[in-house]
Short mmCIF file of C-alpha atoms in Angstrom, two decimals:
data_model
loop_
_atom_site.label_atom_id
_atom_site.label_comp_id
_atom_site.label_asym_id
_atom_site.label_seq_id
_atom_site.Cartn_x
_atom_site.Cartn_y
_atom_site.Cartn_z
CA MET A 1 122.38 150.15 158.92
CA SER A 2 124.47 153.02 157.73
CA LYS A 3 127.43 152.43 155.09
CA SER A 4 129.88 154.17 157.68
CA PHE A 5 128.84 151.50 160.45
CA ILE A 6 129.32 148.70 157.86
CA ARG A 7 132.97 150.42 156.67
CA VAL A 8 134.21 150.54 160.17
CA MET A 9 132.63 146.75 160.58
CA LEU A 10 134.48 145.44 157.88
CA TRP A 11 137.58 147.23 158.74
CA ALA A 12 137.37 145.61 161.89
CA LEU A 13 137.17 142.59 160.46
CA ILE A 14 140.29 143.23 158.34
CA ILE A 15 142.40 144.04 160.81
CA SER A 16 141.40 141.42 163.12
CA TYR A 17 141.74 138.79 160.76
CA SER A 18 145.45 140.15 159.62
CA LEU A 19 145.97 140.03 163.40
CA CYS A 20 145.22 136.03 163.54
CA LEU A 21 146.48 135.13 160.31
CA LEU A 22 150.27 137.01 161.67
CA TYR A 23 149.88 134.77 164.78
CA TRP A 24 149.30 131.80 162.53
CA MET A 25 152.41 132.91 160.52
CA PHE A 26 155.01 132.99 163.10
CA ILE A 27 153.42 131.45 166.32
CA GLY A 28 150.46 129.42 165.39
CA PHE A 29 150.34 125.77 164.78
CA GLY A 30 152.98 124.81 167.09
CA ARG A 31 155.40 126.96 165.29
CA VAL A 32 159.02 126.18 166.43
CA ARG A 33 162.03 128.88 166.20
CA HIS A 34 164.92 126.82 164.62
CA VAL A 35 167.72 128.68 166.10
CA GLY A 36 170.77 127.93 164.09
CA ALA A 37 168.82 126.27 161.58
CA PRO A 38 169.73 126.68 158.08
CA LEU A 39 167.80 129.50 155.95
CA SER A 40 165.25 127.32 154.17
CA TYR A 41 163.74 129.08 151.18
CA ASN A 42 162.36 127.75 147.85
CA LEU A 43 163.04 130.79 144.76
CA ILE A 44 161.55 128.22 141.58
CA PRO A 45 157.84 129.02 141.14
CA LEU A 46 155.73 125.66 141.18
CA GLU A 47 158.78 123.60 142.24
CA THR A 48 156.59 122.97 145.92
CA ILE A 49 153.18 122.84 144.26
CA ILE A 50 154.26 120.16 141.71
CA LEU A 51 156.00 118.70 144.55
CA TYR A 52 152.59 118.31 146.67
CA VAL A 53 150.67 117.11 143.38
CA ARG A 54 153.16 114.57 142.29
CA HIS A 55 154.20 113.04 146.12
CA HIS A 56 150.70 113.58 147.40
CA ASN A 57 150.52 109.60 148.45
CA GLU A 58 153.59 110.29 150.18
CA ILE A 59 152.57 113.00 152.45
CA SER A 60 149.62 113.24 154.99
CA THR A 61 146.67 114.82 153.35
CA SER A 62 146.67 117.13 155.95
CA THR A 63 149.68 118.59 155.49
CA TRP A 64 148.73 118.54 151.63
CA LEU A 65 145.77 120.57 151.88
CA ILE A 66 147.16 122.84 154.24
CA ASN A 67 150.00 123.85 152.17
CA LEU A 68 147.74 124.00 148.85
CA PHE A 69 144.41 125.45 150.01
CA GLY A 70 145.42 126.59 153.33
CA ASN A 71 147.77 129.21 151.64
CA VAL A 72 144.95 129.79 149.02
CA GLY A 73 141.96 129.81 151.41
CA VAL A 74 143.57 132.21 154.05
CA PHE A 75 144.10 135.12 151.35
CA VAL A 76 140.50 135.06 150.47
CA PRO A 77 139.37 137.63 152.89
CA PHE A 78 141.58 139.88 151.69
CA GLY A 79 140.32 139.72 148.06
CA LEU A 80 136.75 140.24 149.15
CA PHE A 81 137.33 142.94 151.63
CA ILE A 82 139.97 145.57 150.60
CA PRO A 83 138.45 145.94 147.06
CA VAL A 84 135.14 146.68 148.86
CA LEU A 85 136.96 149.19 151.55
CA ARG A 86 139.30 150.94 149.26
CA LYS A 87 137.70 151.76 145.37
CA CYS A 88 141.00 152.26 144.49
CA LEU A 89 142.18 148.50 144.55
CA ARG A 90 139.57 147.28 142.24
CA SER A 91 141.59 145.81 139.58
CA TYR A 92 143.50 142.53 139.66
CA ILE A 93 146.49 144.11 139.12
CA ARG A 94 146.72 146.71 141.87
CA LEU A 95 145.79 144.50 144.47
CA ALA A 96 148.90 142.49 143.18
CA MET A 97 150.80 145.32 143.74
CA LEU A 98 149.67 145.64 147.05
CA PHE A 99 149.75 142.18 148.32
CA VAL A 100 152.71 140.65 146.22
CA PRO A 101 155.16 143.28 148.61
CA CYS A 102 153.05 142.50 151.73
CA ILE A 103 153.38 138.41 151.24
CA ILE A 104 156.95 138.73 150.39
CA VAL A 105 157.91 140.62 153.58
CA LEU A 106 156.07 138.29 155.46
CA GLU A 107 157.49 135.40 153.79
CA LEU A 108 161.07 137.00 154.39
CA SER A 109 159.75 137.49 158.15
CA GLN A 110 158.93 133.61 158.64
CA MET A 111 162.64 132.59 156.53
CA ILE A 112 165.33 134.98 159.04
CA LEU A 113 162.77 134.25 161.76
CA ARG A 114 163.24 130.46 161.04
CA VAL A 115 159.71 129.95 161.97
CA GLY A 116 158.99 128.75 158.47
CA SER A 117 160.44 129.31 155.08
CA LEU A 118 160.53 131.48 151.80
CA ASP A 119 158.41 129.61 149.13
CA VAL A 120 157.82 131.49 146.10
CA ASP A 121 155.20 128.52 145.57
CA ASP A 122 153.25 130.70 148.86
CA VAL A 123 153.32 133.67 146.93
CA ILE A 124 151.73 132.45 144.27
CA LEU A 125 149.00 130.51 146.23
CA ASN A 126 147.93 133.85 148.87
CA LEU A 127 147.99 135.83 145.55
CA LEU A 128 145.60 133.29 144.23
CA GLY A 129 143.80 133.37 146.97
CA VAL A 130 143.72 137.20 147.13
CA TRP A 131 142.07 136.78 143.45
CA ILE A 132 139.57 134.30 143.95
CA GLY A 133 138.10 136.56 146.88
CA TYR A 134 138.07 139.72 144.40
CA PHE A 135 136.34 137.87 141.37
CA ILE A 136 133.51 136.67 144.20
CA ILE A 137 133.24 140.20 145.04
CA ASN A 138 133.78 141.28 141.70
CA ARG A 139 130.48 139.76 140.92
CA PHE A 140 128.89 141.75 143.49
CA LEU A 141 130.40 145.31 143.04
#
């Protein structure tokens, strides 16, 4: 297979995955728009993470796993593929400079549309996922 074919396939994969992620974040998993509900947000770093860790016995395992590990896992593919596709993004800092604003826009959108909340801990966990993906691929680049 040629390098250009592989690049096209990787772009198609990351674009398809991004569309699936948008679906999951705004429509999937039984999300309901809470019309008239107050805006939901957390701007205190690590507050939600600590809450889930401290009260893991009181929170369902699926909720705990999805909120902590799911927020990390769903962003790992971006750390794996984006640095391969864009050489200028082969740095933890450059990836953060790209993804932090994107994640914040997604979080703000969830809050404004009332299909979720803006949580700074989600930004932290999502970025951690990007960095884990980059760490993995960095070993092979």
